[in-house]
Amino acid sequence: MAQNDLIPIEQLLPVKIPVISLMGKPIFPGIFTPMMLSNQEDISVVNDALENDGIVGLVLMRNELEKPSVEDLFSVGTVAKIVKRINLPDGSVNIFISTLKRFHVKKYLSRENPVVAAVDYLDDEMESGDEVKALTRAIISEMKQISENNPMFSEEMRLNMVNIDHPGKIADFIASIINIDRYEQQKILEMVNVRERMERVLVFIKKEQELLKIQKRIQAEINDKIEKSQRDYFLREELKAIKAELGMPTDAKGTDHQKFREKIDSFRFEGETKEMVEQELEKFGLMDPNSSEFIVTRNWLELVCSLPWKAPAGHPFDIQKAREILEADHYGLKDVKDRIIEYVAVRKLKEIDKMGSSYQGDPSSALLEALDPEQNFSFRDHYLDLPFDISNIFFICTANTLDTVPPPLLDRMEVIQLPGYIDTEKLEIAKHFLVPKSLEKNGLRKARVKYTRDALVSIAESYARESGVRNFEKLLDKVHRKIAKLIVVDGRTNEKFLVDKPSLAKYLGQPYFDADELKRATRPGMAVGLAWTSMGGDTLIIEAVANPGKEGLKLTGKMGEVMQESASIAYTYVRHMVADRYGIGAEFFEERQIHLHIPEGATPKDGPSAGITMATALLSLVLGRKIKDRMAMTGELSLTGQVLPIGGLKEKTVAAKRNKIRDIIIPRRNMKDLEEIPENVRKGIEFHPVDTMEDVIGIALPE
């Protein structure tokens, strides 16, 4: 081969090249550009390439991933020559590359780092004739218009564009600098036909021009608004001067000032309040209406003027009407309704167990001040910062649990406990409240959808077994949405729908609960207790097993500190009692570790009322006897075997009713609380009052 013979580039470029995956956008051939690399695997590829011929392949990822596989890469990329490398202080590398030619990946020879691909290089497909020349002129002409109106295009870019002599390279250069989506850029990179590539680029140039036109129009509108605002300001000033000459009110601010003045005078403020309000009103009169502080002061004065500073006038209150409204809107809740009827007004509701202090303030402290009769006649908040009398306001605060309510705050309130609902109550609530509400919400008429009693009871028992009715309502919404779909999508416009028990599976899927999930003591070492949680009453199973080993008591099930103490008391009591009463020696405990567990281990549990339940489970384990079927119990246990009273009997009885319990063992001192439990809840349940653990054993584990 002669020294001056030209060698085709395909003979110089290797057919096997290391590959660097690109995030962002592809890089086109014919470009000299810097490239930042921080990934150590990519830096390793660069180092290996520089030790050889400096050639690397650049391939765009289909989706931007931290560690892409070869399947995540497009099949067409650009081969580049590394011209220079600069090591940066943070360990990353900046390289300057000259991109040479398109390539297509035939296959990957190495799929792990460093990735190596066997490639075919792609030549531009040129077409003869004037069409490509015309496209070239059109592209350059249109790009000149864009570059003249877009400051992002530097003079160097304009010169490069004009000096490129190959139509395909012109299309590549423009595709790399205008705003095109990464996937569209990749499509252009994959086009080897120059005419098609130029036509595609010309489309995006036209889109860029349209965006520039919209941008210029928006900028012109903004400038017009600024000029209009300045013109309006001068005109307002002139109008103000004319009105002043004629003795007329000068502006709207003057009207607001007069309105505030009349309202404030009618309140006849005194002392600190009068001084501060007058000061803010005077400041308001001197402010520029266009300033931000003008709005703040105006809002503050409007709030002052909207508050009832004068003593409220007495007004007639129809007790019977209030009771009718409560009965129409709410089912049951007799204690709450009676308490509300005792008062004249309800002004505020708040869930106080969810409050917490932060850098923004402590709402519980503010509420404590609001409820304190020694302070609330001059309550002061941080925004208004004026003393205001709220002593005549009746606050109703709601909470799911009292555990997180600060004791000083709780001391200033009367506590009314709300029990959960049993299935019969849920049935009535659904018929009179939830079904009509859900039908209306989902655009259905009452006449179109009917429920059988069995269907509503089944929803309560098999799908929504919680103490409230929130999930019950969500399930009704689900049924009605599916019916609405059948009417609208499937064209069943004239059909009436009957929701019965067999059809529930079609609307709601298979039941979430079944009869087997009722909590039962099915073998020795098990007992059913009653708990009182933030969501109402609940039943819980206590399980005990004995494992060979060193004596000890292992507790699991996320028990709180008080419940762990109850478990220790129950263990100590049973250990001594079985020796005295049943003649079981100490070796039973010395040779075994007792494991006491409460299922649903992710749910925190605490309180002393499980004491007799734990003792019964342990005694059942030691004696090898099951407790009476469908029996539950609640009561605190002392070391001497006394059964102490507990709280929440009403809520616990509701939970027992839901769980089909027939017998409940309770402390004798809680018998007075049975009067608070509705007759329909007590029906079918026999209560067994006890004084000692001996009484519990005689009922739950009779010989």
XYZ file of C-alpha atoms in Angstrom:
703
model
C 0.000 0.000 0.000
C 1.384 3.401 -1.018
C 2.170 5.886 1.744
C -0.406 8.431 0.526
C -3.257 5.931 -0.022
C -6.407 6.691 2.021
C -7.443 3.939 4.450
C -11.210 3.483 5.043
C -12.215 4.220 8.634
C -13.807 0.761 8.962
C -10.303 -0.717 8.658
C -9.017 1.480 11.500
C -11.901 1.036 13.954
C -11.901 -2.236 15.923
C -14.816 -4.619 15.534
C -14.779 -5.345 19.293
C -15.107 -2.290 21.537
C -15.672 -1.631 25.265
C -19.059 -0.044 25.988
C -20.015 2.830 28.322
C -23.751 3.174 29.043
C -25.191 6.698 28.845
C -27.855 8.315 30.997
C -29.621 11.439 29.772
C -29.355 11.678 25.987
C -27.367 9.942 23.219
C -24.200 11.465 21.755
C -24.094 11.913 17.969
C -21.118 11.352 15.610
C -18.936 14.261 14.512
C -18.894 16.068 17.862
C -16.038 17.032 20.172
C -17.378 17.200 23.732
C -16.373 16.778 27.379
C -17.875 13.918 29.371
C -17.931 13.580 33.166
C -17.623 10.083 34.693
C -18.118 9.326 38.395
C -18.983 5.631 38.161
C -15.882 3.587 39.005
C -16.811 0.882 36.480
C -16.954 3.475 33.662
C -13.639 4.983 34.819
C -12.112 1.500 34.680
C -13.329 1.126 31.059
C -11.705 4.474 30.180
C -8.412 3.443 31.794
C -8.352 0.163 29.848
C -9.197 1.964 26.580
C -6.423 4.524 27.021
C -3.898 1.729 27.476
C -4.893 0.461 24.011
C -6.328 2.540 21.145
C -8.541 4.910 23.210
C -11.696 3.718 21.440
C -14.976 3.288 23.381
C -18.615 2.757 22.413
C -21.329 5.022 23.843
C -24.799 3.450 24.110
C -27.914 5.031 25.640
C -29.894 3.220 28.377
C -33.564 2.547 27.630
C -34.369 3.614 31.209
C -32.025 5.437 33.538
C -30.750 2.809 36.012
C -27.856 2.748 38.482
C -26.628 -0.667 37.300
C -28.056 -1.471 33.863
C -27.657 -4.831 32.160
C -26.953 -5.165 28.452
C -30.685 -5.793 27.891
C -31.322 -2.245 29.191
C -29.251 -0.685 26.360
C -30.330 0.371 22.876
C -28.719 -1.539 20.001
C -27.345 1.519 18.115
C -24.649 3.754 19.585
C -21.685 5.979 18.713
C -18.022 5.054 18.691
C -15.679 7.710 20.142
C -11.946 8.391 20.498
C -10.782 9.534 23.961
C -8.596 12.592 23.310
C -7.781 13.722 26.840
C -8.398 12.659 30.436
C -8.412 14.885 33.549
C -8.577 13.428 37.087
C -10.724 15.495 39.465
C -10.197 15.859 43.261
C -13.428 14.012 44.166
C -12.266 10.851 42.364
C -14.339 11.437 39.229
C -12.849 11.822 35.755
C -13.467 14.354 32.985
C -12.670 13.080 29.487
C -12.746 14.839 26.125
C -14.000 12.682 23.293
C -14.262 12.966 19.533
C -17.235 10.957 18.267
C -16.636 9.176 14.982
C -19.335 6.907 13.629
C -22.592 5.045 14.297
C -22.465 1.345 15.093
C -24.918 -1.505 15.596
C -24.302 -4.096 18.317
C -24.232 -7.590 16.832
C -23.763 -9.280 20.179
C -22.153 -8.739 23.558
C -18.957 -10.704 24.083
C -18.791 -9.723 27.768
C -21.981 -8.916 29.646
C -20.262 -7.902 32.907
C -17.920 -4.999 33.517
C -16.074 -4.209 31.352
C -18.857 -4.776 28.808
C -17.450 -5.611 25.355
C -19.534 -5.713 22.171
C -18.996 -6.990 18.641
C -20.249 -4.237 16.318
C -21.030 -3.356 12.710
C -20.318 0.250 11.705
C -23.140 2.058 9.905
C -22.578 4.277 6.854
C -24.851 7.166 5.913
C -27.134 6.327 2.986
C -26.953 9.315 0.623
C -29.455 9.969 -2.169
C -28.513 11.890 -5.264
C -30.542 14.818 -6.509
C -31.542 18.270 -5.362
C -33.855 17.193 -2.534
C -31.042 16.720 0.003
C -29.509 20.065 -0.996
C -32.863 21.771 -0.531
C -33.308 20.158 2.871
C -29.809 21.286 3.875
C -30.536 24.898 2.931
C -33.919 24.792 4.689
C -32.392 23.437 7.900
C -29.598 26.009 7.956
C -32.024 28.855 7.190
C -34.520 27.816 9.879
C -31.749 27.312 12.432
C -30.404 30.809 11.785
C -33.792 32.211 12.807
C -33.761 30.138 15.996
C -30.163 31.014 16.884
C -30.817 34.752 16.424
C -33.750 34.666 18.848
C -32.383 32.215 21.383
C -29.530 33.362 23.647
C -28.670 29.710 24.402
C -27.054 29.419 20.939
C -23.508 30.758 21.065
C -21.609 32.277 18.150
C -19.382 29.181 18.111
C -22.439 26.979 17.538
C -23.568 29.167 14.623
C -20.138 28.973 12.996
C -19.882 25.195 13.464
C -23.290 24.730 11.870
C -22.372 26.792 8.793
C -18.934 25.160 8.346
C -20.163 21.533 8.381
C -20.105 20.327 4.792
C -21.938 17.009 5.067
C -25.772 16.951 5.192
C -25.873 13.984 7.572
C -23.438 15.647 9.971
C -25.499 18.870 9.886
C -28.573 16.885 10.943
C -26.578 15.158 13.700
C -25.164 18.435 15.026
C -28.568 20.150 15.174
C -30.241 17.109 16.735
C -27.658 17.274 19.519
C -28.213 20.959 20.400
C -31.969 21.597 20.130
C -34.476 20.535 22.774
C -35.579 17.027 21.740
C -36.783 14.149 23.910
C -34.084 11.479 24.563
C -36.096 8.744 22.821
C -36.629 10.924 19.730
C -32.899 11.673 19.671
C -32.189 7.939 19.777
C -34.554 7.401 16.840
C -32.626 10.038 14.861
C -29.337 8.363 15.803
C -30.675 5.079 14.408
C -31.577 6.676 11.033
C -28.863 5.908 8.455
C -30.848 7.380 5.538
C -29.685 11.024 5.440
C -32.822 12.410 3.775
C -35.122 10.805 6.361
C -32.857 12.018 9.148
C -32.909 15.609 7.856
C -36.688 15.565 7.412
C -37.094 14.398 10.999
C -34.755 17.075 12.328
C -36.583 19.750 10.301
C -39.838 18.777 12.058
C -38.244 19.419 15.451
C -36.776 22.716 14.240
C -40.324 23.822 13.321
C -41.536 22.816 16.788
C -38.714 24.818 18.354
C -39.750 27.837 16.307
C -43.344 27.509 17.504
C -42.147 27.397 21.106
C -40.076 30.529 20.511
C -43.117 32.316 19.087
C -45.182 31.387 22.153
C -42.331 32.471 24.416
C -42.086 35.857 22.675
C -45.863 36.332 22.892
C -45.896 35.556 26.614
C -42.962 37.903 27.186
C -44.745 40.650 25.282
C -47.916 40.138 27.348
C -45.909 40.350 30.566
C -44.251 43.551 29.391
C -47.670 45.007 28.502
C -48.970 44.159 31.963
C -45.970 45.811 33.602
C -46.457 48.941 31.495
C -50.196 48.936 32.225
C -49.535 48.561 35.950
C -47.192 51.556 35.884
C -49.693 53.586 33.838
C -52.532 52.642 36.196
C -50.456 53.724 39.182
C -49.901 57.208 37.794
C -53.572 57.510 36.814
C -54.652 56.469 40.320
C -52.379 59.094 41.818
C -53.894 61.754 39.544
C -57.419 60.599 40.388
C -56.577 60.702 44.079
C -55.415 64.290 43.763
C -58.612 65.274 41.888
C -60.829 63.624 44.508
C -58.893 65.369 47.260
C -59.602 68.721 45.574
C -63.322 67.889 45.394
C -63.478 66.585 48.998
C -64.358 63.035 47.913
C -62.977 59.763 49.422
C -59.641 59.244 47.745
C -59.526 55.412 47.280
C -60.837 52.016 48.260
C -58.374 51.933 51.118
C -60.101 54.988 52.537
C -63.423 53.170 52.334
C -61.962 50.140 54.141
C -60.421 52.428 56.744
C -63.793 54.047 57.386
C -65.499 50.648 57.641
C -62.918 49.409 60.147
C -63.182 52.665 62.125
C -66.967 52.394 62.486
C -66.805 48.723 63.536
C -63.986 49.273 66.054
C -65.749 52.266 67.597
C -68.869 50.152 68.108
C -66.887 47.629 70.204
C -65.746 50.321 72.691
C -62.412 48.654 73.367
C -60.436 49.542 76.472
C -56.866 49.266 77.741
C -54.364 47.109 75.864
C -56.872 45.992 73.222
C -57.843 49.574 72.360
C -54.219 50.685 72.151
C -53.110 47.842 69.843
C -56.145 48.001 67.526
C -55.835 51.790 67.151
C -52.140 51.414 66.386
C -52.791 48.837 63.621
C -55.634 50.937 62.160
C -53.416 54.006 61.998
C -50.654 51.977 60.317
C -53.196 50.650 57.806
C -54.174 54.193 56.837
C -50.575 55.099 55.996
C -49.640 51.976 53.993
C -49.213 51.632 50.226
C -52.065 49.349 48.982
C -49.574 47.550 46.711
C -47.302 46.456 49.568
C -47.446 42.933 50.995
C -47.787 44.228 54.560
C -50.957 46.091 53.571
C -52.715 42.728 52.970
C -51.422 41.293 56.267
C -52.684 44.262 58.293
C -56.004 44.308 56.431
C -56.558 40.598 57.199
C -55.710 41.192 60.869
C -58.217 44.059 61.119
C -60.896 42.011 59.349
C -60.433 39.218 61.896
C -60.673 41.677 64.793
C -63.875 43.126 63.371
C -65.409 39.677 62.740
C -65.058 38.420 66.330
C -67.994 38.676 68.793
C -66.411 41.105 71.271
C -69.750 42.010 72.829
C -71.467 39.690 75.297
C -73.677 37.277 73.302
C -77.367 37.982 73.480
C -79.548 35.204 74.828
C -81.486 33.257 72.228
C -84.244 30.650 72.513
C -83.098 27.040 72.271
C -85.559 24.333 71.275
C -84.524 21.239 73.251
C -86.956 18.983 71.405
C -85.743 20.220 68.014
C -82.118 19.580 69.029
C -82.971 16.029 70.106
C -84.802 15.393 66.822
C -81.738 16.522 64.866
C -79.417 14.288 66.899
C -81.702 11.274 66.489
C -81.990 11.888 62.742
C -78.224 12.154 62.245
C -76.878 9.513 64.672
C -77.899 6.043 65.764
C -77.530 5.053 69.447
C -74.970 7.041 71.499
C -77.565 7.857 74.165
C -75.045 9.142 76.726
C -73.480 11.536 74.251
C -76.827 12.864 73.044
C -78.021 13.405 76.607
C -74.867 15.342 77.460
C -75.146 17.566 74.386
C -78.776 18.359 75.153
C -77.646 19.607 78.568
C -75.680 22.424 76.963
C -76.774 25.357 74.859
C -74.164 25.402 72.109
C -71.391 23.410 70.514
C -68.637 25.612 69.127
C -65.561 23.463 68.509
C -64.479 19.831 67.701
C -60.948 18.476 67.862
C -59.237 15.042 68.112
C -56.920 15.770 71.012
C -55.108 12.419 71.163
C -53.365 13.288 67.865
C -51.909 16.602 69.039
C -48.167 16.950 69.468
C -45.828 19.817 70.216
C -43.247 20.942 67.668
C -41.227 24.008 66.749
C -44.527 25.500 65.527
C -46.069 25.379 69.010
C -47.835 23.163 71.521
C -51.600 22.943 70.817
C -52.255 20.980 74.016
C -50.940 23.892 76.093
C -53.170 26.298 74.171
C -56.191 24.039 74.681
C -55.327 23.719 78.375
C -55.478 27.498 78.659
C -58.712 27.597 76.646
C -60.384 25.115 79.020
C -59.088 26.689 82.232
C -61.851 28.865 83.791
C -59.151 30.904 85.552
C -57.603 31.943 82.202
C -60.102 31.583 79.355
C -61.870 34.875 80.048
C -58.757 36.512 78.514
C -57.438 33.869 76.107
C -54.609 35.068 73.856
C -53.471 33.351 70.650
C -50.210 33.973 68.778
C -51.778 35.528 65.661
C -54.278 38.001 67.076
C -52.273 38.542 70.292
C -55.242 40.176 72.016
C -57.078 38.974 75.138
C -60.430 37.439 74.128
C -63.178 35.994 76.332
C -63.968 32.374 75.401
C -65.402 31.357 78.775
C -68.906 30.988 77.311
C -67.826 28.463 74.643
C -68.553 24.751 75.097
C -65.781 22.544 73.708
C -66.345 18.947 72.573
C -63.038 17.103 72.147
C -62.821 13.644 70.602
C -60.063 11.047 71.086
C -59.467 7.425 70.146
C -57.437 6.848 73.304
C -56.914 8.712 76.571
C -53.369 7.387 77.017
C -51.784 10.195 74.990
C -53.950 13.026 76.384
C -51.935 15.090 78.920
C -53.320 14.478 82.456
C -53.783 18.209 83.266
C -55.885 18.553 80.102
C -57.874 15.407 80.865
C -58.569 16.743 84.372
C -60.456 19.715 82.901
C -62.831 17.596 80.816
C -65.722 15.261 81.443
C -65.025 11.904 79.792
C -67.821 10.068 77.952
C -66.862 6.610 76.701
C -68.272 5.468 73.352
C -68.573 1.671 72.984
C -68.239 -0.092 69.643
C -71.247 -1.301 67.695
C -72.555 -4.850 67.644
C -73.828 -6.428 64.430
C -77.497 -5.588 65.072
C -76.571 -1.937 65.626
C -74.457 -1.922 62.469
C -77.491 -3.305 60.630
C -79.684 -0.390 61.755
C -76.975 2.175 61.025
C -76.494 0.709 57.552
C -80.224 0.741 56.752
C -80.936 4.258 57.973
C -77.664 6.085 57.343
C -74.871 4.333 55.447
C -76.768 2.802 52.505
C -78.697 6.005 51.588
C -75.534 8.095 51.964
C -73.434 5.756 49.815
C -76.118 5.470 47.118
C -76.289 9.249 46.801
C -72.493 9.568 46.744
C -72.247 7.072 43.881
C -75.111 8.565 41.840
C -77.633 5.757 42.394
C -81.329 6.079 43.254
C -82.692 4.209 46.276
C -85.235 2.407 44.118
C -82.462 0.855 41.959
C -80.623 -1.012 44.747
C -82.097 -3.098 47.567
C -80.315 -5.066 50.313
C -81.583 -8.126 52.150
C -81.147 -8.235 55.914
C -78.882 -11.281 55.590
C -76.578 -9.377 53.220
C -76.066 -6.481 55.632
C -75.524 -8.838 58.566
C -73.026 -10.839 56.506
C -71.063 -7.672 55.650
C -70.838 -6.893 59.373
C -69.853 -10.438 60.351
C -67.657 -11.525 57.438
C -66.138 -8.325 56.023
C -66.284 -5.498 58.615
C -65.811 -6.991 62.052
C -64.217 -3.857 63.622
C -65.900 -1.911 66.421
C -66.903 1.061 64.221
C -68.595 1.363 60.834
C -65.897 3.078 58.754
C -64.934 -0.096 56.869
C -68.625 -1.028 56.567
C -69.223 2.246 54.699
C -66.192 1.668 52.437
C -67.534 -1.771 51.514
C -70.959 -0.323 50.634
C -69.191 2.237 48.421
C -67.370 -0.636 46.688
C -70.664 -2.443 46.001
C -72.297 0.708 44.626
C -69.329 1.561 42.397
C -69.536 -1.876 40.798
C -73.290 -1.524 40.307
C -72.765 1.918 38.728
C -70.234 0.332 36.342
C -72.744 -2.354 35.365
C -75.306 0.349 34.565
C -72.992 2.693 32.636
C -70.515 0.326 30.950
C -72.588 -2.831 30.491
C -75.768 -0.956 29.548
C -78.021 -2.427 32.274
C -79.866 0.882 32.531
C -83.348 -0.403 33.348
C -82.362 -3.165 35.745
C -82.969 -3.153 39.498
C -80.306 -4.743 41.674
C -80.893 -6.942 44.721
C -77.843 -7.409 46.923
C -78.294 -10.633 48.885
C -75.875 -12.792 50.831
C -74.844 -15.084 47.894
C -74.071 -12.062 45.667
C -71.627 -10.465 48.139
C -68.700 -12.510 46.845
C -69.318 -11.047 43.359
C -69.127 -7.477 44.681
C -66.678 -7.785 47.594
C -64.705 -10.947 46.923
C -64.385 -13.781 49.392
C -65.182 -13.006 53.070
C -62.322 -11.583 55.123
C -63.475 -13.488 58.227
C -65.345 -16.714 58.848
C -66.827 -18.491 61.851
C -63.587 -20.389 62.434
C -61.835 -17.100 63.136
C -63.896 -16.440 66.259
C -61.495 -16.521 69.183
C -61.951 -19.779 71.128
C -59.949 -21.640 73.739
C -59.613 -24.996 71.980
C -57.028 -26.806 74.175
C -55.446 -26.673 77.635
C -53.270 -23.609 78.133
C -55.641 -21.227 76.310
C -58.057 -18.618 77.676
C -60.110 -15.808 76.122
C -59.715 -12.331 77.590
C -61.426 -9.003 76.964
C -59.401 -5.891 76.189
C -60.144 -2.209 75.865
C -58.185 -0.541 73.038
C -58.172 2.844 71.322
C -60.572 1.410 68.727
C -63.035 0.111 71.345
C -63.388 -3.306 72.956
C -61.652 -6.409 71.646
C -61.227 -10.087 72.466
C -57.788 -11.617 72.798
C -56.484 -15.154 73.132
C -53.831 -15.942 75.728
C -51.744 -19.045 75.028
C -49.399 -20.890 77.381
C -47.094 -23.840 76.708
C -44.467 -25.628 78.854
C -41.064 -26.471 77.381
C -38.411 -28.671 79.055
C -35.610 -26.624 80.515
C -34.634 -24.282 83.283
C -37.493 -22.644 85.203
C -38.619 -19.305 83.831
C -41.450 -17.310 82.303
C -41.093 -16.113 78.703
C -43.509 -13.414 77.492
C -44.195 -12.554 73.826
C -46.894 -10.645 71.951
C -45.761 -7.017 72.461
C -47.029 -6.709 76.032
C -46.702 -3.388 77.783
C -45.008 -2.939 81.149
C -48.239 -3.195 83.183
C -49.332 -6.359 81.353
C -45.916 -7.954 81.931
C -46.327 -7.273 85.657
C -49.778 -8.927 85.518
C -48.214 -11.981 83.866
C -45.594 -12.243 86.652
C -48.316 -12.001 89.313
C -50.380 -14.700 87.561
C -47.335 -17.012 87.335
C -46.452 -16.568 91.005
C -50.058 -17.097 92.104
C -50.552 -20.267 90.033
C -47.159 -21.740 91.094
C -48.110 -21.559 94.772
C -51.824 -22.318 94.354
C -51.418 -25.603 92.461
C -49.108 -26.919 95.176
C -51.630 -26.126 97.926
C -54.832 -27.132 96.129
C -53.826 -29.807 93.620
C -50.653 -31.216 95.135
C -48.529 -30.443 92.079
C -44.952 -30.117 93.307
C -42.478 -27.352 92.532
C -40.570 -29.683 90.192
C -43.222 -29.099 87.482
C -42.072 -25.485 87.225
C -38.395 -26.087 88.066
C -38.014 -28.447 85.101
C -39.939 -26.358 82.568
C -39.909 -22.934 80.990
C -43.425 -21.510 80.657
C -44.035 -19.506 77.468
C -46.992 -17.094 77.607
C -48.022 -15.496 74.321
C -50.755 -13.173 73.026
C -51.257 -13.502 69.226
C -51.285 -10.518 66.848
C -47.792 -9.752 68.070
C -47.448 -6.543 66.052
C -50.236 -4.881 68.038
C -49.187 -3.252 71.354
C -51.149 -4.447 74.391
C -51.151 -3.171 77.953
C -53.198 -2.897 81.131
C -53.884 -5.007 84.223
C -57.296 -6.420 83.260
C -55.840 -9.586 81.688
C -54.563 -10.797 85.067
C -57.222 -13.467 85.714
C -57.127 -14.538 82.046
C -53.369 -15.192 82.227
C -53.743 -17.080 85.511
C -56.555 -19.191 84.022
C -54.467 -20.033 80.928
C -51.505 -21.064 83.134
C -53.687 -23.166 85.418
C -55.384 -24.784 82.397
C -51.916 -25.727 81.117
C -50.759 -27.209 84.417
C -53.993 -29.187 85.000
C -54.379 -30.251 81.354
C -58.009 -29.032 81.246
C -59.766 -26.813 78.688
C -61.799 -23.887 79.921
C -65.536 -23.700 79.280
C -66.423 -23.070 75.614
C -67.416 -19.538 74.539
C -66.328 -18.083 77.860
C -64.321 -14.878 78.258
C -63.106 -13.019 81.313
C -61.657 -9.719 82.499
C -60.261 -8.687 85.862
C -57.088 -7.577 87.587
C -55.426 -10.163 89.821
C -53.586 -9.449 93.064
C -50.826 -11.620 94.527
C -53.233 -12.898 97.165
C -55.792 -13.962 94.563
C -58.196 -11.028 94.866
C -60.026 -10.011 91.666
C -59.960 -6.220 91.306
C -62.313 -4.028 89.201
C -61.504 -2.942 85.676
C -62.627 -0.248 83.224
C -64.342 -0.360 79.865
C -66.792 -3.147 80.691
C -69.324 -1.752 78.244
C -66.856 -1.798 75.341
C -65.545 -5.231 76.305
C -69.079 -6.650 76.408
C -69.746 -5.299 72.913
C -66.575 -7.062 71.713
C -67.689 -10.284 73.412
C -71.076 -10.010 71.708
C -69.360 -9.689 68.317
C -67.296 -12.781 69.123
C -70.382 -14.892 70.051
C -69.337 -15.183 73.724
C -72.023 -16.662 76.025
C -70.378 -16.342 79.475
C -68.282 -13.479 80.876
C -66.464 -13.559 84.230
C -66.206 -10.054 85.730
C -65.120 -8.566 89.095
C -68.077 -8.308 91.463
C -67.384 -4.607 91.955
C -68.136 -4.069 88.246
C -71.710 -5.341 88.554
C -72.933 -1.739 88.900
C -71.554 -1.041 85.404
C -73.977 -3.510 83.826
C -76.685 -0.847 84.018
C -74.761 1.185 81.408
C -74.808 -1.690 78.921
C -77.879 -1.680 76.624
C -80.281 -4.580 77.034
C -79.795 -5.704 73.426
C -76.053 -6.095 74.109
C -76.512 -7.999 77.389
C -79.086 -10.330 75.866
C -77.735 -13.867 75.429
C -74.728 -13.279 77.728
C -74.511 -14.566 81.313
C -72.308 -12.500 83.628
C -70.483 -14.284 86.467
C -69.352 -11.904 89.246
C -66.303 -13.080 91.213
C -64.329 -11.868 94.233
C -61.333 -14.190 94.126
C -59.346 -16.331 91.716
C -60.852 -19.384 93.443
C -64.250 -18.219 92.161
C -62.839 -17.903 88.633
C -61.462 -21.445 88.739
C -64.788 -22.857 89.914
C -66.573 -21.309 86.919
C -63.966 -21.638 84.138
C -62.287 -24.935 85.127
C -64.850 -26.935 87.111
C -63.685 -30.336 88.342
